[in-house]
Amino acid sequence: MQFSGIRCIIHFIVLNPQEVSAMLLEKLVAAGIGDRPVVFISHSMGGLVVKQMLYQAKAAKKDDLVKNTIGVVFYSCPHFGSKLADMPWRMGLVFRPAPTIGELRSGSPRLVELNDFMRQLHKKGMLEVLSFCETKVTPIVEGYGGWAFRMEIVPLESAYPGFGKLVVLESTDHINSCKPLSRSDPSYKETLEFLHKLKALSR
């Protein structure tokens, strides 16, 4: 039996976006990131970490990082939660849910708050946003004879934050949404065009 999608479950359960973003914020600021225009490219929960980091930077008055973040690319980011985080409740596997999982459930108030923060930055013209959405179910557990338990990890309604451009990736699952097969792949072409656009705007 193979657990090809188990990494996603571990990331959702173990990683705390607030703790990770606080650590990254400190390291990035110390390294001078934010002194000039920067674009963050993220996948899955990495997108939530970026949003949380910018939120924390604003609260800590580290305004340079917020001001100079001119764009964010989100590959399959669960802006409004994930079915994967909902699964333990539905299956009765979690009796004392970790706060981390609760924040990632569909409709989480914390995720809505972070998204509203990013929406305001976008509305003010401070940053551009490009989002990608998966369309194929992802194998979570694979068994012998081709058997597999599959599920849609980040549905369209969660992958699109409600602002910026959305690109729907045909026949692409959650794990591979950030892995272009060639330079003609939309997941590559759209990001490259996005970066060129931001470069021109920042001159």
PDB file of C-alpha atoms in Angstrom:
ATOM      1  CA  MET A   1       0.000   0.000   0.000  1.00  0.00           C
ATOM      2  CA  GLN A   2       1.302   3.426  -0.934  1.00  0.00           C
ATOM      3  CA  PHE A   3       0.455   6.731   0.684  1.00  0.00           C
ATOM      4  CA  SER A   4       1.051   9.102  -2.224  1.00  0.00           C
ATOM      5  CA  GLY A   5      -1.153  11.818  -0.804  1.00  0.00           C
ATOM      6  CA  ILE A   6      -0.382  11.307   2.856  1.00  0.00           C
ATOM      7  CA  ARG A   7       2.081  14.192   2.772  1.00  0.00           C
ATOM      8  CA  CYS A   8      -0.851  16.532   2.291  1.00  0.00           C
ATOM      9  CA  ILE A   9      -2.573  15.162   5.384  1.00  0.00           C
ATOM     10  CA  ILE A  10       0.594  15.540   7.458  1.00  0.00           C
ATOM     11  CA  HIS A  11       1.036  19.125   6.275  1.00  0.00           C
ATOM     12  CA  PHE A  12      -2.551  19.992   7.156  1.00  0.00           C
ATOM     13  CA  ILE A  13      -2.382  18.394  10.592  1.00  0.00           C
ATOM     14  CA  VAL A  14       1.159  19.160  11.744  1.00  0.00           C
ATOM     15  CA  LEU A  15       2.060  22.523  10.275  1.00  0.00           C
ATOM     16  CA  ASN A  16       0.750  25.598  12.026  1.00  0.00           C
ATOM     17  CA  PRO A  17       0.622  28.452   9.476  1.00  0.00           C
ATOM     18  CA  GLN A  18       0.971  31.089  12.193  1.00  0.00           C
ATOM     19  CA  GLU A  19       4.116  29.548  13.652  1.00  0.00           C
ATOM     20  CA  VAL A  20       5.697  28.887  10.263  1.00  0.00           C
ATOM     21  CA  SER A  21       4.876  32.373   8.976  1.00  0.00           C
ATOM     22  CA  ALA A  22       6.317  34.031  12.104  1.00  0.00           C
ATOM     23  CA  MET A  23       9.559  32.120  11.638  1.00  0.00           C
ATOM     24  CA  LEU A  24       9.751  32.938   7.926  1.00  0.00           C
ATOM     25  CA  LEU A  25       8.912  36.591   8.496  1.00  0.00           C
ATOM     26  CA  GLU A  26      11.803  36.987  10.899  1.00  0.00           C
ATOM     27  CA  LYS A  27      14.258  35.263   8.558  1.00  0.00           C
ATOM     28  CA  LEU A  28      13.125  37.068   5.417  1.00  0.00           C
ATOM     29  CA  VAL A  29      13.254  40.513   6.998  1.00  0.00           C
ATOM     30  CA  ALA A  30      16.701  39.748   8.416  1.00  0.00           C
ATOM     31  CA  ALA A  31      17.826  38.766   4.915  1.00  0.00           C
ATOM     32  CA  GLY A  32      16.586  42.043   3.470  1.00  0.00           C
ATOM     33  CA  ILE A  33      13.605  40.560   1.630  1.00  0.00           C
ATOM     34  CA  GLY A  34      11.106  43.365   1.214  1.00  0.00           C
ATOM     35  CA  ASP A  35      13.666  46.089   0.650  1.00  0.00           C
ATOM     36  CA  ARG A  36      12.728  45.928  -3.031  1.00  0.00           C
ATOM     37  CA  PRO A  37       9.815  44.457  -5.019  1.00  0.00           C
ATOM     38  CA  VAL A  38       9.113  40.795  -4.279  1.00  0.00           C
ATOM     39  CA  VAL A  39       6.718  38.170  -5.631  1.00  0.00           C
ATOM     40  CA  PHE A  40       5.778  35.084  -3.623  1.00  0.00           C
ATOM     41  CA  ILE A  41       4.973  31.841  -5.463  1.00  0.00           C
ATOM     42  CA  SER A  42       3.243  29.301  -3.255  1.00  0.00           C
ATOM     43  CA  HIS A  43       1.568  25.917  -3.339  1.00  0.00           C
ATOM     44  CA  SER A  44      -1.233  24.608  -1.124  1.00  0.00           C
ATOM     45  CA  MET A  45      -0.720  25.575   2.515  1.00  0.00           C
ATOM     46  CA  GLY A  46       2.274  27.650   1.485  1.00  0.00           C
ATOM     47  CA  GLY A  47      -0.231  30.191   0.223  1.00  0.00           C
ATOM     48  CA  LEU A  48      -1.813  30.444   3.660  1.00  0.00           C
ATOM     49  CA  VAL A  49       1.637  30.888   5.162  1.00  0.00           C
ATOM     50  CA  VAL A  50       2.316  33.797   2.797  1.00  0.00           C
ATOM     51  CA  LYS A  51      -1.009  35.424   3.660  1.00  0.00           C
ATOM     52  CA  GLN A  52      -0.424  34.965   7.377  1.00  0.00           C
ATOM     53  CA  MET A  53       3.119  36.310   7.064  1.00  0.00           C
ATOM     54  CA  LEU A  54       1.963  39.498   5.348  1.00  0.00           C
ATOM     55  CA  TYR A  55      -0.786  39.867   7.951  1.00  0.00           C
ATOM     56  CA  GLN A  56       1.776  39.546  10.748  1.00  0.00           C
ATOM     57  CA  ALA A  57       4.157  41.934   8.987  1.00  0.00           C
ATOM     58  CA  LYS A  58       1.424  44.564   8.848  1.00  0.00           C
ATOM     59  CA  ALA A  59       0.591  44.063  12.526  1.00  0.00           C
ATOM     60  CA  ALA A  60       4.277  44.299  13.476  1.00  0.00           C
ATOM     61  CA  LYS A  61       4.657  47.459  11.373  1.00  0.00           C
ATOM     62  CA  LYS A  62       7.156  45.789   9.076  1.00  0.00           C
ATOM     63  CA  ASP A  63       5.628  47.866   6.336  1.00  0.00           C
ATOM     64  CA  ASP A  64       8.425  47.497   3.783  1.00  0.00           C
ATOM     65  CA  LEU A  65       7.641  43.823   3.209  1.00  0.00           C
ATOM     66  CA  VAL A  66       3.924  44.515   2.789  1.00  0.00           C
ATOM     67  CA  LYS A  67       4.476  47.560   0.591  1.00  0.00           C
ATOM     68  CA  ASN A  68       7.024  45.835  -1.661  1.00  0.00           C
ATOM     69  CA  THR A  69       5.106  42.585  -2.092  1.00  0.00           C
ATOM     70  CA  ILE A  70       3.767  43.337  -5.550  1.00  0.00           C
ATOM     71  CA  GLY A  71       2.377  39.929  -6.385  1.00  0.00           C
ATOM     72  CA  VAL A  72       1.431  36.493  -5.107  1.00  0.00           C
ATOM     73  CA  VAL A  73       0.918  33.286  -7.081  1.00  0.00           C
ATOM     74  CA  PHE A  74      -1.275  30.653  -5.450  1.00  0.00           C
ATOM     75  CA  TYR A  75      -1.219  27.073  -6.715  1.00  0.00           C
ATOM     76  CA  SER A  76      -4.172  25.158  -5.233  1.00  0.00           C
ATOM     77  CA  CYS A  77      -4.300  27.265  -2.088  1.00  0.00           C
ATOM     78  CA  PRO A  78      -7.204  26.441   0.265  1.00  0.00           C
ATOM     79  CA  HIS A  79      -8.242  30.077   0.779  1.00  0.00           C
ATOM     80  CA  PHE A  80     -11.529  29.020   2.359  1.00  0.00           C
ATOM     81  CA  GLY A  81     -10.533  25.633   3.746  1.00  0.00           C
ATOM     82  CA  SER A  82     -10.044  22.129   2.416  1.00  0.00           C
ATOM     83  CA  LYS A  83     -12.066  18.956   2.199  1.00  0.00           C
ATOM     84  CA  LEU A  84      -8.977  17.187   3.495  1.00  0.00           C
ATOM     85  CA  ALA A  85      -9.197  19.110   6.768  1.00  0.00           C
ATOM     86  CA  ASP A  86     -12.930  18.320   6.962  1.00  0.00           C
ATOM     87  CA  MET A  87     -12.350  14.592   6.529  1.00  0.00           C
ATOM     88  CA  PRO A  88     -11.317  13.659  10.113  1.00  0.00           C
ATOM     89  CA  TRP A  89     -14.586  15.081  11.481  1.00  0.00           C
ATOM     90  CA  ARG A  90     -16.712  13.285   8.902  1.00  0.00           C
ATOM     91  CA  MET A  91     -14.991   9.982   9.551  1.00  0.00           C
ATOM     92  CA  GLY A  92     -15.042  10.382  13.323  1.00  0.00           C
ATOM     93  CA  LEU A  93     -11.279   9.996  13.546  1.00  0.00           C
ATOM     94  CA  VAL A  94     -10.558  13.102  15.595  1.00  0.00           C
ATOM     95  CA  PHE A  95     -12.050  13.329  19.048  1.00  0.00           C
ATOM     96  CA  ARG A  96     -10.029  16.299  20.232  1.00  0.00           C
ATOM     97  CA  PRO A  97      -9.321  18.222  17.036  1.00  0.00           C
ATOM     98  CA  ALA A  98      -6.068  20.167  16.949  1.00  0.00           C
ATOM     99  CA  PRO A  99      -6.608  23.932  16.593  1.00  0.00           C
ATOM    100  CA  THR A 100      -4.485  23.813  13.453  1.00  0.00           C
ATOM    101  CA  ILE A 101      -6.966  21.515  11.693  1.00  0.00           C
ATOM    102  CA  GLY A 102      -9.912  23.581  12.863  1.00  0.00           C
ATOM    103  CA  GLU A 103      -8.484  26.677  11.210  1.00  0.00           C
ATOM    104  CA  LEU A 104      -8.282  24.821   7.902  1.00  0.00           C
ATOM    105  CA  ARG A 105     -11.815  23.493   7.826  1.00  0.00           C
ATOM    106  CA  SER A 106     -14.194  24.836   5.202  1.00  0.00           C
ATOM    107  CA  GLY A 107     -15.537  28.240   6.179  1.00  0.00           C
ATOM    108  CA  SER A 108     -12.942  28.866   8.890  1.00  0.00           C
ATOM    109  CA  PRO A 109     -13.344  32.439  10.260  1.00  0.00           C
ATOM    110  CA  ARG A 110      -9.560  32.764  10.429  1.00  0.00           C
ATOM    111  CA  LEU A 111      -9.176  31.996   6.744  1.00  0.00           C
ATOM    112  CA  VAL A 112     -11.928  34.467   5.882  1.00  0.00           C
ATOM    113  CA  GLU A 113     -10.136  37.135   7.919  1.00  0.00           C
ATOM    114  CA  LEU A 114      -6.831  36.512   6.126  1.00  0.00           C
ATOM    115  CA  ASN A 115      -8.546  36.593   2.760  1.00  0.00           C
ATOM    116  CA  ASP A 116     -10.266  39.877   3.545  1.00  0.00           C
ATOM    117  CA  PHE A 117      -6.870  41.335   4.461  1.00  0.00           C
ATOM    118  CA  MET A 118      -5.421  40.273   1.104  1.00  0.00           C
ATOM    119  CA  ARG A 119      -8.527  41.490  -0.713  1.00  0.00           C
ATOM    120  CA  GLN A 120      -7.991  44.980   0.681  1.00  0.00           C
ATOM    121  CA  LEU A 121      -4.345  45.013  -0.450  1.00  0.00           C
ATOM    122  CA  HIS A 122      -5.463  43.997  -3.921  1.00  0.00           C
ATOM    123  CA  LYS A 123      -8.296  46.537  -3.952  1.00  0.00           C
ATOM    124  CA  LYS A 124      -5.849  49.302  -3.072  1.00  0.00           C
ATOM    125  CA  GLY A 125      -3.643  48.295  -5.986  1.00  0.00           C
ATOM    126  CA  MET A 126      -0.808  47.217  -3.715  1.00  0.00           C
ATOM    127  CA  LEU A 127      -0.446  43.703  -5.151  1.00  0.00           C
ATOM    128  CA  GLU A 128      -1.578  41.500  -8.005  1.00  0.00           C
ATOM    129  CA  VAL A 129      -2.823  37.945  -7.520  1.00  0.00           C
ATOM    130  CA  LEU A 130      -2.742  34.877  -9.767  1.00  0.00           C
ATOM    131  CA  SER A 131      -4.476  31.693  -8.618  1.00  0.00           C
ATOM    132  CA  PHE A 132      -4.486  28.168 -10.041  1.00  0.00           C
ATOM    133  CA  CYS A 133      -7.130  25.530  -9.437  1.00  0.00           C
ATOM    134  CA  GLU A 134      -6.850  21.745  -9.672  1.00  0.00           C
ATOM    135  CA  THR A 135      -9.569  19.774 -11.454  1.00  0.00           C
ATOM    136  CA  LYS A 136      -8.572  16.178 -10.815  1.00  0.00           C
ATOM    137  CA  VAL A 137      -8.987  14.144  -7.635  1.00  0.00           C
ATOM    138  CA  THR A 138      -5.757  13.324  -5.791  1.00  0.00           C
ATOM    139  CA  PRO A 139      -4.843   9.794  -4.649  1.00  0.00           C
ATOM    140  CA  ILE A 140      -4.604   9.846  -0.862  1.00  0.00           C
ATOM    141  CA  VAL A 141      -4.023   6.142  -0.288  1.00  0.00           C
ATOM    142  CA  GLU A 142      -3.201   3.668  -3.066  1.00  0.00           C
ATOM    143  CA  GLY A 143      -3.463  -0.104  -2.762  1.00  0.00           C
ATOM    144  CA  TYR A 144      -2.710  -3.123  -4.879  1.00  0.00           C
ATOM    145  CA  GLY A 145      -4.520  -3.773  -8.137  1.00  0.00           C
ATOM    146  CA  GLY A 146      -5.035  -0.093  -8.904  1.00  0.00           C
ATOM    147  CA  TRP A 147      -7.251   0.538  -5.870  1.00  0.00           C
ATOM    148  CA  ALA A 148      -7.015   4.029  -4.444  1.00  0.00           C
ATOM    149  CA  PHE A 149      -8.871   6.411  -2.184  1.00  0.00           C
ATOM    150  CA  ARG A 150      -9.036   9.729  -4.010  1.00  0.00           C
ATOM    151  CA  MET A 151     -10.503  13.078  -3.200  1.00  0.00           C
ATOM    152  CA  GLU A 152     -10.636  16.670  -4.364  1.00  0.00           C
ATOM    153  CA  ILE A 153      -8.417  18.458  -1.862  1.00  0.00           C
ATOM    154  CA  VAL A 154      -9.005  22.106  -2.827  1.00  0.00           C
ATOM    155  CA  PRO A 155     -12.217  22.692  -4.818  1.00  0.00           C
ATOM    156  CA  LEU A 156     -12.692  25.632  -7.152  1.00  0.00           C
ATOM    157  CA  GLU A 157     -14.681  27.641  -4.628  1.00  0.00           C
ATOM    158  CA  SER A 158     -11.734  27.517  -2.225  1.00  0.00           C
ATOM    159  CA  ALA A 159      -8.906  27.872  -4.769  1.00  0.00           C
ATOM    160  CA  TYR A 160     -10.229  31.224  -5.997  1.00  0.00           C
ATOM    161  CA  PRO A 161      -9.904  33.983  -3.362  1.00  0.00           C
ATOM    162  CA  GLY A 162     -12.477  36.174  -5.096  1.00  0.00           C
ATOM    163  CA  PHE A 163     -10.040  38.627  -6.674  1.00  0.00           C
ATOM    164  CA  GLY A 164      -7.214  38.549  -9.176  1.00  0.00           C
ATOM    165  CA  LYS A 165      -6.962  36.106 -12.071  1.00  0.00           C
ATOM    166  CA  LEU A 166      -7.948  32.438 -11.841  1.00  0.00           C
ATOM    167  CA  VAL A 167      -6.521  29.731 -14.099  1.00  0.00           C
ATOM    168  CA  VAL A 168      -8.245  26.336 -14.069  1.00  0.00           C
ATOM    169  CA  LEU A 169      -5.748  23.550 -14.750  1.00  0.00           C
ATOM    170  CA  GLU A 170      -7.368  20.751 -16.721  1.00  0.00           C
ATOM    171  CA  SER A 171      -6.608  17.152 -15.667  1.00  0.00           C
ATOM    172  CA  THR A 172      -4.287  18.249 -12.856  1.00  0.00           C
ATOM    173  CA  ASP A 173      -4.457  17.084  -9.254  1.00  0.00           C
ATOM    174  CA  HIS A 174      -3.424  18.881  -6.088  1.00  0.00           C
ATOM    175  CA  ILE A 175       0.111  17.542  -5.849  1.00  0.00           C
ATOM    176  CA  ASN A 176       0.958  18.250  -9.495  1.00  0.00           C
ATOM    177  CA  SER A 177      -0.729  21.626  -9.908  1.00  0.00           C
ATOM    178  CA  CYS A 178       2.611  23.374  -9.325  1.00  0.00           C
ATOM    179  CA  LYS A 179       4.620  21.026 -11.571  1.00  0.00           C
ATOM    180  CA  PRO A 180       4.473  22.177 -15.213  1.00  0.00           C
ATOM    181  CA  LEU A 181       5.020  19.411 -17.743  1.00  0.00           C
ATOM    182  CA  SER A 182       6.496  21.815 -20.287  1.00  0.00           C
ATOM    183  CA  ARG A 183       6.909  25.487 -21.075  1.00  0.00           C
ATOM    184  CA  SER A 184       3.577  25.406 -22.861  1.00  0.00           C
ATOM    185  CA  ASP A 185       1.806  24.223 -19.720  1.00  0.00           C
ATOM    186  CA  PRO A 186      -0.603  26.922 -18.418  1.00  0.00           C
ATOM    187  CA  SER A 187       0.889  26.527 -14.936  1.00  0.00           C
ATOM    188  CA  TYR A 188       4.192  27.740 -16.410  1.00  0.00           C
ATOM    189  CA  LYS A 189       3.036  30.152 -19.116  1.00  0.00           C
ATOM    190  CA  GLU A 190       0.573  32.058 -16.955  1.00  0.00           C
ATOM    191  CA  THR A 191       3.092  32.491 -14.139  1.00  0.00           C
ATOM    192  CA  LEU A 192       5.798  33.671 -16.531  1.00  0.00           C
ATOM    193  CA  GLU A 193       3.428  36.224 -18.092  1.00  0.00           C
ATOM    194  CA  PHE A 194       2.387  37.325 -14.606  1.00  0.00           C
ATOM    195  CA  LEU A 195       6.025  37.919 -13.620  1.00  0.00           C
ATOM    196  CA  HIS A 196       6.746  39.849 -16.825  1.00  0.00           C
ATOM    197  CA  LYS A 197       3.708  42.018 -16.173  1.00  0.00           C
ATOM    198  CA  LEU A 198       4.800  42.779 -12.613  1.00  0.00           C
ATOM    199  CA  LYS A 199       8.337  43.547 -13.747  1.00  0.00           C
ATOM    200  CA  ALA A 200       7.011  46.105 -16.220  1.00  0.00           C
ATOM    201  CA  LEU A 201       4.716  47.674 -13.622  1.00  0.00           C
ATOM    202  CA  SER A 202       7.478  47.974 -11.028  1.00  0.00           C
ATOM    203  CA  ARG A 203       9.815  49.971 -13.262  1.00  0.00           C
TER     204      ARG A 203
END
